[in-house]
mmCIF file of C-alpha atoms in Angstrom:
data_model
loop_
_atom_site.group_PDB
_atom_site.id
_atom_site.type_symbol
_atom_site.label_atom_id
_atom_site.label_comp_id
_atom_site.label_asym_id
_atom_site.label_seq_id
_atom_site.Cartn_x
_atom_site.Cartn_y
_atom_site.Cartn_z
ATOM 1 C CA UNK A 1115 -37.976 19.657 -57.731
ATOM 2 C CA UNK A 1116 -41.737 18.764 -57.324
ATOM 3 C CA UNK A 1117 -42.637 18.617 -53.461
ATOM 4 C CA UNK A 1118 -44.814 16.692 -51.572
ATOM 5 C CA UNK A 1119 -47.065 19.496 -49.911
ATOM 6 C CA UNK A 1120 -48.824 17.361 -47.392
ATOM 7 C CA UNK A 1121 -46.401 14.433 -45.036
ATOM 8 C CA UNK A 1122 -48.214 10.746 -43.931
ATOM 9 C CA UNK A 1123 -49.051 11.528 -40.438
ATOM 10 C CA UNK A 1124 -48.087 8.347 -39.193
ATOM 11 C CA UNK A 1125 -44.722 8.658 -41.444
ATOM 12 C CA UNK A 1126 -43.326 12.364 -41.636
ATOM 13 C CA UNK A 1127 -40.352 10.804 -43.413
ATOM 14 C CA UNK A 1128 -41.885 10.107 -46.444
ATOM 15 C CA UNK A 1129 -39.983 12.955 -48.184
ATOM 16 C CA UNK A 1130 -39.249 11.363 -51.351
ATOM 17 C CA UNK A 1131 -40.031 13.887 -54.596
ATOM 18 C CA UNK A 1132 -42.182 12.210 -56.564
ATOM 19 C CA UNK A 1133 -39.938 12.337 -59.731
ATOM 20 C CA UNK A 1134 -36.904 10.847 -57.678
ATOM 21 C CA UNK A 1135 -35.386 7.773 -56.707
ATOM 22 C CA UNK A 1136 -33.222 7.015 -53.451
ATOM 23 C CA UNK A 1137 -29.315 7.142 -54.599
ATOM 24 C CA UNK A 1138 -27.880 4.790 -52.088
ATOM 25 C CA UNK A 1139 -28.375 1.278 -51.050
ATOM 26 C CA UNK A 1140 -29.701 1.342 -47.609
ATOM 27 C CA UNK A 1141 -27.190 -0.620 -46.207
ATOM 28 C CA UNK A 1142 -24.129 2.045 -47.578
ATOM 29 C CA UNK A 1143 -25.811 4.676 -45.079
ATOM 30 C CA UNK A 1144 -26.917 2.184 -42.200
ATOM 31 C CA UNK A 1145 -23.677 0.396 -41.901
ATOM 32 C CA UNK A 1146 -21.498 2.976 -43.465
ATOM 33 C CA UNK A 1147 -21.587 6.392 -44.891
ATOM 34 C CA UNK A 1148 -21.907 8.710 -47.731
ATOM 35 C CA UNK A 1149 -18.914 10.611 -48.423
ATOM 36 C CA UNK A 1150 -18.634 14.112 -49.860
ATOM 37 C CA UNK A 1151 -16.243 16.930 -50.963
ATOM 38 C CA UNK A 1152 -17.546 20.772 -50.574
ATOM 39 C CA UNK A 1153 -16.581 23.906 -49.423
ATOM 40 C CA UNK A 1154 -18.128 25.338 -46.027
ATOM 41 C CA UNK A 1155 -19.680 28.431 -46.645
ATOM 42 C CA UNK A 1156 -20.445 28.939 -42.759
ATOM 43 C CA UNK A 1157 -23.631 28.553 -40.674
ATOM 44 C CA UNK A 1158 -25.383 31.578 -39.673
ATOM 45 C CA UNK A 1159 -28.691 31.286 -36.979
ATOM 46 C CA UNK A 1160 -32.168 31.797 -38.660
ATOM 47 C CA UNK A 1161 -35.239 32.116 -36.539
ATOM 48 C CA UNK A 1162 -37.083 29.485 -38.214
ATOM 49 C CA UNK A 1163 -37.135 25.689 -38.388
ATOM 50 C CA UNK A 1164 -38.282 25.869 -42.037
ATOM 51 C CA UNK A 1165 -38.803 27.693 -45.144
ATOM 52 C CA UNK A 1166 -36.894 29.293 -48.845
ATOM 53 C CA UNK A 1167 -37.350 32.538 -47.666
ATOM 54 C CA UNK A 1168 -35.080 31.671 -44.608
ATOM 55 C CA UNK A 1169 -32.609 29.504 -45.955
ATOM 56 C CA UNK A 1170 -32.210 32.021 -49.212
ATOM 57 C CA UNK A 1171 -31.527 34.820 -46.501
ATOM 58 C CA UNK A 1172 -29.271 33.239 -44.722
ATOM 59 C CA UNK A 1173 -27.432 31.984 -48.072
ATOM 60 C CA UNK A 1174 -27.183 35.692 -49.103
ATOM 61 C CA UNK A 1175 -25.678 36.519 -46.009
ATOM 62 C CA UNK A 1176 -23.262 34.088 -46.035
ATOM 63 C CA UNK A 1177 -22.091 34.528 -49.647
ATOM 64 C CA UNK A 1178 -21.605 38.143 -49.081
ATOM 65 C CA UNK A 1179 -19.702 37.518 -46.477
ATOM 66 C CA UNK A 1180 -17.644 34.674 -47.426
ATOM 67 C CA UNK A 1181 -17.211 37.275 -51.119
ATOM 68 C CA UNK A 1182 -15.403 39.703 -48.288
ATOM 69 C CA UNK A 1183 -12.942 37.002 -47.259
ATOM 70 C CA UNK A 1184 -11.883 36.045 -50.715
ATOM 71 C CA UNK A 1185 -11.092 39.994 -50.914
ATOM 72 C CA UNK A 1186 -8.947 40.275 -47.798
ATOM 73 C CA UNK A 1187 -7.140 36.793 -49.300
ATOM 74 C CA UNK A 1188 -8.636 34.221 -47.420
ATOM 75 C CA UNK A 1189 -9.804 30.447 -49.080
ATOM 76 C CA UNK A 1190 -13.089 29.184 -48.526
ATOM 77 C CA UNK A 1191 -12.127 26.214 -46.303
ATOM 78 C CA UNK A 1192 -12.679 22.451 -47.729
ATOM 79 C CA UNK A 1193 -14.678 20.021 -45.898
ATOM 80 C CA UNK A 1194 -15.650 16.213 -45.746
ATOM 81 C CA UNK A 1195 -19.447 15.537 -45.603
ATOM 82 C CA UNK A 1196 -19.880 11.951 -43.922
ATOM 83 C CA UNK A 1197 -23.909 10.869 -44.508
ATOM 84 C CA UNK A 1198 -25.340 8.515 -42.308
ATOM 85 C CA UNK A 1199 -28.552 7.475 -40.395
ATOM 86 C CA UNK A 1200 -26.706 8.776 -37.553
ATOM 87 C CA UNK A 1201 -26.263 12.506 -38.737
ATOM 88 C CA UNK A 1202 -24.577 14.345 -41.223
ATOM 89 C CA UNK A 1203 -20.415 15.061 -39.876
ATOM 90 C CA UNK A 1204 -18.345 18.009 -40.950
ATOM 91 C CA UNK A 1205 -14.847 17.033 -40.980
ATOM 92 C CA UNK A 1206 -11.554 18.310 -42.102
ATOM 93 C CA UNK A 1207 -10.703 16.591 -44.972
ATOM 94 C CA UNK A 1208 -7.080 16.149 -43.773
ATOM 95 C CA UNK A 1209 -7.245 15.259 -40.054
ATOM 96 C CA UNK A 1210 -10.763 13.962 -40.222
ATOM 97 C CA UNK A 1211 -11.124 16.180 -37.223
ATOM 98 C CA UNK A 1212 -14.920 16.536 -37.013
ATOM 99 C CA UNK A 1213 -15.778 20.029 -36.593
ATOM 100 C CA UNK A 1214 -19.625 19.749 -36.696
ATOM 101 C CA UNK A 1215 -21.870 16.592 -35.760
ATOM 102 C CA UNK A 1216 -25.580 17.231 -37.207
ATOM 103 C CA UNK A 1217 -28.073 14.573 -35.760
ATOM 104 C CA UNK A 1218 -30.611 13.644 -38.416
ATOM 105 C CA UNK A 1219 -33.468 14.376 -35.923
ATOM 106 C CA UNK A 1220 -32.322 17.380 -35.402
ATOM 107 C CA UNK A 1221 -32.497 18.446 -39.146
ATOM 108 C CA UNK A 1222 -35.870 20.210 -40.565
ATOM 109 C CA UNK A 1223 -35.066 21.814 -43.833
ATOM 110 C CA UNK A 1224 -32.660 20.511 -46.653
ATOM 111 C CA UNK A 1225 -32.287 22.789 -50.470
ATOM 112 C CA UNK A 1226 -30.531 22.957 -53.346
ATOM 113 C CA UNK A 1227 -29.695 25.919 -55.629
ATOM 114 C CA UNK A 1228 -31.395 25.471 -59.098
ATOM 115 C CA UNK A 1229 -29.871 28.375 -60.380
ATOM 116 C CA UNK A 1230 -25.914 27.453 -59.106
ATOM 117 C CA UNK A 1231 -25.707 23.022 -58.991
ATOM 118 C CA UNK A 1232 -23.171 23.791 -56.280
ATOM 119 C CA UNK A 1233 -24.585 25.224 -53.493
ATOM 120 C CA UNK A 1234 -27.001 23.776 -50.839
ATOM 121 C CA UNK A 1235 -27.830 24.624 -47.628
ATOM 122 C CA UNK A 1236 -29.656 22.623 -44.822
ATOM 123 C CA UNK A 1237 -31.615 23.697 -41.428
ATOM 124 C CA UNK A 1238 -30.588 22.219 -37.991
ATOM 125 C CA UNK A 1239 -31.172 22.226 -34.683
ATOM 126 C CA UNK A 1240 -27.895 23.320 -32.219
ATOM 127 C CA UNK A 1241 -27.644 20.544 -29.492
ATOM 128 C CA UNK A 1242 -26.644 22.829 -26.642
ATOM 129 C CA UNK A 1243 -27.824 26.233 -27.839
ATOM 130 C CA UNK A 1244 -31.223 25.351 -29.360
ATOM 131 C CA UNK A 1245 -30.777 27.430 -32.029
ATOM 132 C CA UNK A 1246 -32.231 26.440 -35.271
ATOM 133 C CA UNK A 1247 -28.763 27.079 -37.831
ATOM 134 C CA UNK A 1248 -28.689 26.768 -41.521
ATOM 135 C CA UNK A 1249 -25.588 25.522 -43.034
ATOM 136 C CA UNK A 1250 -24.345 26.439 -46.575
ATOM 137 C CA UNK A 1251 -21.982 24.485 -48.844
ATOM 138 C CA UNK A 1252 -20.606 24.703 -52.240
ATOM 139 C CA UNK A 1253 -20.359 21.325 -53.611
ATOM 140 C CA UNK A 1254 -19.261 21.278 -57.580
ATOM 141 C CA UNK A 1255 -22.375 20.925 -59.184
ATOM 142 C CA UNK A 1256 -23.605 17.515 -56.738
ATOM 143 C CA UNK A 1257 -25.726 19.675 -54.583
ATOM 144 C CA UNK A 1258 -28.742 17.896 -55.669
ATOM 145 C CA UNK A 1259 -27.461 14.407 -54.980
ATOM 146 C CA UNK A 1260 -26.675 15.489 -51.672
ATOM 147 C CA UNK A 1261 -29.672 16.652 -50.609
ATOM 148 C CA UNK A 1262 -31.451 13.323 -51.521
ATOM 149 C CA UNK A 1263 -28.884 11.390 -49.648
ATOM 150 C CA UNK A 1264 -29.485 13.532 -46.598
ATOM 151 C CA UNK A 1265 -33.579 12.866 -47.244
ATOM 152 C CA UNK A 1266 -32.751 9.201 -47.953
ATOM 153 C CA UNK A 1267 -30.537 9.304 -44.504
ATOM 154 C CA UNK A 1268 -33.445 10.806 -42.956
ATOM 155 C CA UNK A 1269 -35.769 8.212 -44.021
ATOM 156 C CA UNK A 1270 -34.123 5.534 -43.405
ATOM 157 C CA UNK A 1271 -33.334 6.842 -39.350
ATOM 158 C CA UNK A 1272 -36.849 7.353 -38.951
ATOM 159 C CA UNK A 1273 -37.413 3.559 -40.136
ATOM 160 C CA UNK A 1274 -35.190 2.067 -38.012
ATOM 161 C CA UNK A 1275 -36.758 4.309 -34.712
ATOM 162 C CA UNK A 1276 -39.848 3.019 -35.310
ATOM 163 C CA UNK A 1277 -38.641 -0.722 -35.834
ATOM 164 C CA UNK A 1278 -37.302 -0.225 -32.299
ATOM 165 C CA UNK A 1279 -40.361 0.993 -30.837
ATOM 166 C CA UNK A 1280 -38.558 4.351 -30.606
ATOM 167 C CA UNK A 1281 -36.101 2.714 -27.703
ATOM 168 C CA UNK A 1282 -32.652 3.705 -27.550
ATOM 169 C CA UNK A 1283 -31.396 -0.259 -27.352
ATOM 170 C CA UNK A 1284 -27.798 0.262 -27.546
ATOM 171 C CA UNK A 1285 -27.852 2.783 -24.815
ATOM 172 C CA UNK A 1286 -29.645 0.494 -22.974
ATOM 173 C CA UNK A 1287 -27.966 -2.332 -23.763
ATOM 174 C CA UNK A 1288 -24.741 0.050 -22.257
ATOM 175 C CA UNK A 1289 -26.492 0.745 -19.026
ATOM 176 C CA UNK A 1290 -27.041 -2.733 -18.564
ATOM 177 C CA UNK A 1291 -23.165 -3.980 -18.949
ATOM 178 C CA UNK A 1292 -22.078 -1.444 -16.784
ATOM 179 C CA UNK A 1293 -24.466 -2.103 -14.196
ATOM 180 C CA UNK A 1294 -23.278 -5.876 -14.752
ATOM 181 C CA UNK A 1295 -19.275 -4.850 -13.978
ATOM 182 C CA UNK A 1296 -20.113 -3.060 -11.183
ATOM 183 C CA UNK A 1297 -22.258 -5.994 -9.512
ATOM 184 C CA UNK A 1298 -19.165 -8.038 -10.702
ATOM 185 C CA UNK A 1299 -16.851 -5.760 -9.243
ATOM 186 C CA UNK A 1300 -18.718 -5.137 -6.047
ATOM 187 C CA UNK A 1301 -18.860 -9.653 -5.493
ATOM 188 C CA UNK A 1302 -15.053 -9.465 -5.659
ATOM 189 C CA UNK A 1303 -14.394 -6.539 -3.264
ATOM 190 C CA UNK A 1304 -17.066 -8.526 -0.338
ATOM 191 C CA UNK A 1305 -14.828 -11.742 -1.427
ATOM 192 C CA UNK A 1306 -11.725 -10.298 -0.827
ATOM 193 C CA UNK A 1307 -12.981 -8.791 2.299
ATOM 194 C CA UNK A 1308 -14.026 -12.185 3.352
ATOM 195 C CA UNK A 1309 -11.096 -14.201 2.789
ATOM 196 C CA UNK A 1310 -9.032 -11.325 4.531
ATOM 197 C CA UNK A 1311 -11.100 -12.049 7.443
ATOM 198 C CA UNK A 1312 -10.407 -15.800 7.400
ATOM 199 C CA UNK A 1313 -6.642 -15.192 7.249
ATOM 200 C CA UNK A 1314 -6.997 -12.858 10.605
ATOM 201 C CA UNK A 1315 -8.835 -15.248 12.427
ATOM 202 C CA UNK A 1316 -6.728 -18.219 11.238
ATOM 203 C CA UNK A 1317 -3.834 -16.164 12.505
ATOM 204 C CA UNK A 1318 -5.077 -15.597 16.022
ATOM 205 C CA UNK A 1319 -5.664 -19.043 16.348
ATOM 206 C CA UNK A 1320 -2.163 -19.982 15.273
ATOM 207 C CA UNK A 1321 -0.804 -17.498 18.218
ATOM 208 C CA UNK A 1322 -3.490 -18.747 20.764
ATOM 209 C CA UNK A 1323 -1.804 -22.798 19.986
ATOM 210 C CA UNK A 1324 2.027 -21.211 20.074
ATOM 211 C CA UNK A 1325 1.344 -19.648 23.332
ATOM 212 C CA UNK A 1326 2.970 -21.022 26.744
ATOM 213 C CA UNK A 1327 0.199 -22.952 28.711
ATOM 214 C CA UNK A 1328 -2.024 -21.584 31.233
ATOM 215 C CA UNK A 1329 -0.694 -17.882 30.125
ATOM 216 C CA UNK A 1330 -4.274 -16.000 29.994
ATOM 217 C CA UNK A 1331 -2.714 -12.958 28.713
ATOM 218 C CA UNK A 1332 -2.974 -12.836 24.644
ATOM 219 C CA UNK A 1333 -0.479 -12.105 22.375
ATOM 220 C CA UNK A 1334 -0.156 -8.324 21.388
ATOM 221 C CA UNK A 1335 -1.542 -8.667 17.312
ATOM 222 C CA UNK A 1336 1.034 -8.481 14.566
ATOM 223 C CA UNK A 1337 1.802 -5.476 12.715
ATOM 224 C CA UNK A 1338 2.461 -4.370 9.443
ATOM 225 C CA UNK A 1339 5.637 -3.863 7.593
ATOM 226 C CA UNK A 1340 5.248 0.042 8.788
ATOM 227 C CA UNK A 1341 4.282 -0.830 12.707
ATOM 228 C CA UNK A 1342 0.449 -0.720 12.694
ATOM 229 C CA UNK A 1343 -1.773 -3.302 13.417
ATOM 230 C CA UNK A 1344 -4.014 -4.601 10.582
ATOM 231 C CA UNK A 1345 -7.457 -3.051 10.260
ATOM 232 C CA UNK A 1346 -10.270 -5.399 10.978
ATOM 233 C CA UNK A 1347 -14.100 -4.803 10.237
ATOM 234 C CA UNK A 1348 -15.427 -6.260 13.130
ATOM 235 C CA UNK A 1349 -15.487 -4.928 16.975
ATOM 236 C CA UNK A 1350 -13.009 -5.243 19.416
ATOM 237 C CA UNK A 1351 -15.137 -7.110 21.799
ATOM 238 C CA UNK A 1352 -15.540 -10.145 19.061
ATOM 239 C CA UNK A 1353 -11.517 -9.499 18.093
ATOM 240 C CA UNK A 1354 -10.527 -10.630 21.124
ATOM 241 C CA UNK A 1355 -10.536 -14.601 22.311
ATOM 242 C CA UNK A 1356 -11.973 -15.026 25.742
ATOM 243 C CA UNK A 1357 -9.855 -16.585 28.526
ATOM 244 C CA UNK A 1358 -10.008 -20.426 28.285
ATOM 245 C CA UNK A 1359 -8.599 -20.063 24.823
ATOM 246 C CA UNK A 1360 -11.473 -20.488 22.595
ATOM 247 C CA UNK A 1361 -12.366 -18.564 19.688
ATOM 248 C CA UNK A 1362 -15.576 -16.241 18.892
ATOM 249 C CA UNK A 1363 -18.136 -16.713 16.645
ATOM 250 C CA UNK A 1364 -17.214 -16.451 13.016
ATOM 251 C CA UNK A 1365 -18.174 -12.637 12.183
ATOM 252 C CA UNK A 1366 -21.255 -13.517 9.471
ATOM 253 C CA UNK A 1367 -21.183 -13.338 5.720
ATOM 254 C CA UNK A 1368 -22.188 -9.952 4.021
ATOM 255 C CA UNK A 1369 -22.838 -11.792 0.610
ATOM 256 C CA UNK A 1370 -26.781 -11.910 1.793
ATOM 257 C CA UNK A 1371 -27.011 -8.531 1.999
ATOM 258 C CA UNK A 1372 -28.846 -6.494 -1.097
ATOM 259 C CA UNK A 1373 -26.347 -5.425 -3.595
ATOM 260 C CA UNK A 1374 -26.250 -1.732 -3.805
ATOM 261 C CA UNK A 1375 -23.974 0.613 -6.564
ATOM 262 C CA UNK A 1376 -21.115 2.173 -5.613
ATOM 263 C CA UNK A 1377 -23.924 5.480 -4.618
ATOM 264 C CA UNK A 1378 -25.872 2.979 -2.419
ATOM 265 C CA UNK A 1379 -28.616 2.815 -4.950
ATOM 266 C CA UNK A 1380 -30.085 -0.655 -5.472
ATOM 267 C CA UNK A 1381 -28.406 -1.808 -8.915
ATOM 268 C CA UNK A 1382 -30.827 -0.386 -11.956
ATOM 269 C CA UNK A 1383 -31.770 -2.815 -14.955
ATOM 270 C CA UNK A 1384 -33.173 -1.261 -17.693
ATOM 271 C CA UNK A 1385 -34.748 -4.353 -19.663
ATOM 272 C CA UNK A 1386 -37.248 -5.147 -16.750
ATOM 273 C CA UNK A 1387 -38.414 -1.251 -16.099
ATOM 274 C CA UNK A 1388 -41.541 -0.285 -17.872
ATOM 275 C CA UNK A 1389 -41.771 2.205 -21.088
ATOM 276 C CA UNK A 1390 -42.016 5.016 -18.954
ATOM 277 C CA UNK A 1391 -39.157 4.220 -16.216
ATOM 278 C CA UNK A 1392 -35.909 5.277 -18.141
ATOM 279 C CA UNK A 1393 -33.585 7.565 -16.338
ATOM 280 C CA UNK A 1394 -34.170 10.869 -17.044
ATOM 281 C CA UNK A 1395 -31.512 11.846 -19.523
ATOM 282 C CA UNK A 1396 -32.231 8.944 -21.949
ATOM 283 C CA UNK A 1397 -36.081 9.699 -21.724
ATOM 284 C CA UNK A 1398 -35.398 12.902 -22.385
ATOM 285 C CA UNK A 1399 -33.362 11.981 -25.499
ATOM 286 C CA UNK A 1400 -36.063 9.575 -26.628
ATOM 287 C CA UNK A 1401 -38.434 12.305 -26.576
ATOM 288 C CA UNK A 1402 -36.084 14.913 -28.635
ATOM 289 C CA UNK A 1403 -35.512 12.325 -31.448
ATOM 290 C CA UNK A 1404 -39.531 11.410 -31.342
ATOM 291 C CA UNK A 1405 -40.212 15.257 -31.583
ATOM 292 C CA UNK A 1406 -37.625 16.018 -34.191
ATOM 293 C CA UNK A 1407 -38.916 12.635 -36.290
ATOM 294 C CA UNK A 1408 -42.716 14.177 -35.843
ATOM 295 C CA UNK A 1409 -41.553 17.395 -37.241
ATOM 296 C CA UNK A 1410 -40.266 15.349 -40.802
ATOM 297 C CA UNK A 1411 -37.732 16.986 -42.812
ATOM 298 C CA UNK A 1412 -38.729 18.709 -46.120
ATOM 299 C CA UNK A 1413 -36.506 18.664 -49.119
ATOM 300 C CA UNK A 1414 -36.510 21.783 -51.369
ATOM 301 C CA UNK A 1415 -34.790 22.760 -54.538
ATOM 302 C CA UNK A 1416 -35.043 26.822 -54.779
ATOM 303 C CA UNK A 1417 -33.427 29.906 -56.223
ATOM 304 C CA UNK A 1418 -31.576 31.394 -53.625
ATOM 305 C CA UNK A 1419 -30.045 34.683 -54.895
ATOM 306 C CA UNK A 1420 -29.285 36.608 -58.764
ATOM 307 C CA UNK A 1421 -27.122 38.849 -57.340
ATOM 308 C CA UNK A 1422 -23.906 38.641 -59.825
ATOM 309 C CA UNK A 1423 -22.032 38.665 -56.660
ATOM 310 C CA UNK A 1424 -23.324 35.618 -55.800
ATOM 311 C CA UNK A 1425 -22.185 33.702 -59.074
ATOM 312 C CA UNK A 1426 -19.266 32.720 -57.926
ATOM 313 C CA UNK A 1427 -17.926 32.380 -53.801
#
């Protein structure tokens, strides 16, 4: 496979051989995916981000081991590839339990065997470890077409971050209507709270009318199904009615005060904040995907091993 040696700066996604053409529509891997039947060979950690000499290493390793297995009577285990622009998934092809979840930013280094049609491998960064891994797969003579539909996958992702002026919008677009539900939610708890309120003072004033004239001694307050007296927000100085019968002032609304989250924080909306005023975790997401994007991904088709050991996993 002829390469591209040298990547549009402003584009590192441009990754396209020169002799190829896309496989997919772009709307099978933007609204849907790419699937794929393959063995899983294993991933094994390299030390670099990039290169044949590391991927056909760590596909040596991995055959001889997985050649040990087959001896002590163990299958190579089956897998589902699912191709996206979100990431390439790993899942078992009978649950659809996902057992690995590549983000396309996160992936450097994609090869095919030209020597074997079924294996290919590709490079990725490990989202908790940081560990650059390299993933091998035997795929029944498609590993070619899968490696363009990862680069196509690829291209496409790094498209649509730049479209959005490299803004996560449906994170933000999740901040925002949960910020919403908790304004929403907070409204109805100082409602409640208010028409509780009304119902205590409309009850005093019922007792103060009932009660035998001239008696200056209030009524004890009512009590609860389990003998307490109902909690009230405001003091007892302005609880209780002064002696010629009339009533306090009305304790004053709390629906002027700022609205604050459930932390006390004034509420946080993210579509009037500047570029550089995200919260820190999606900022520092925004600049992973931007660094992994900048980095490109380079497609490679390679001979990884002769060994005869290696002819067949």
């Amino acid at each position: 496979m002829e390469l591209r040696d040298e990547f549009d700066v402003h584009f590192p996604a441009r990754i396209l051989p020169s002799d190829k053409t896309w496989m997919h529509t772009p709307e099978a891997l933007s609204k849907h995916y790419i699937p794929y039947n393959a063995k899983f060979l294993g991933s094994t950690e390299v030390e670099q981000p990039k290169g044949t000499e590391v991927v056909r290493d760590a596909v040596r390793k991995l055959k001889f081991a997985r050649h040990i297995k087959k001896s002590e009577g163990q299958k190579t285990p089956k897998v589902e590839l699912q191709i996206s622009i979100y990431g390439v998934k790993i899942l078992d092809p009978k649950t659809k339990e996902v057992q690995h979840n590549c983000q396309l930013h996160r992936i450097s280094f994609c090869a095919d065997d030209k020597t074997d049609k079924r294996i290919f491998t590709f490079i990725c960064k490990d989202s908790e470890s940081n560990k650059h891994l390299c993933y091998v797969f035997d795929s029944e003579k498609c590993a070619e077409e899968i490696t363009l539909t990862i680069g196509q996958a690829f291209d496409l992702a790094y498209r649509k971050f730049l479209e959005s002026g490299g803004k996560d919008v449906e994170t933000r677009k999740q901040i925002a209507g949960l910020q919403k539900r908790i304004q929403e939610l907070e409204t109805e708890n100082i409602e409640l709270k208010n028409k509780v309120q009304d119902l205590e003072n409309q009850l005093r004033i019922n007792q103060i009318h009932t009660s035998p004239a001239g008696s200056v001694t209030p009524k004890s307050p009512s009590t609860d199904i389990f003998d307490m007296v109902p909690f009230s927000p405001i003091s007892p100085q302005s609880s209780t009615p002064t002696r010629n019968g009339t009533q306090p002032p009305p304790v004053p609304s709390r629906s002027a005060e700022i609205k604050r989250d459930l932390f006390g924080a004034e509420p946080f909306d993210p579509f009037s904040c500047g570029a550089g005023d995200f919260p820190p975790d999606i900022q520092s997401k925004l600049d992973e995907m931007q660094e992994g994007f900048k980095m490109g991904l380079t497609l490679e088709g390679t001979v990884f091993c002769l060994d005869p050991l290696d002819s067949r996993c």
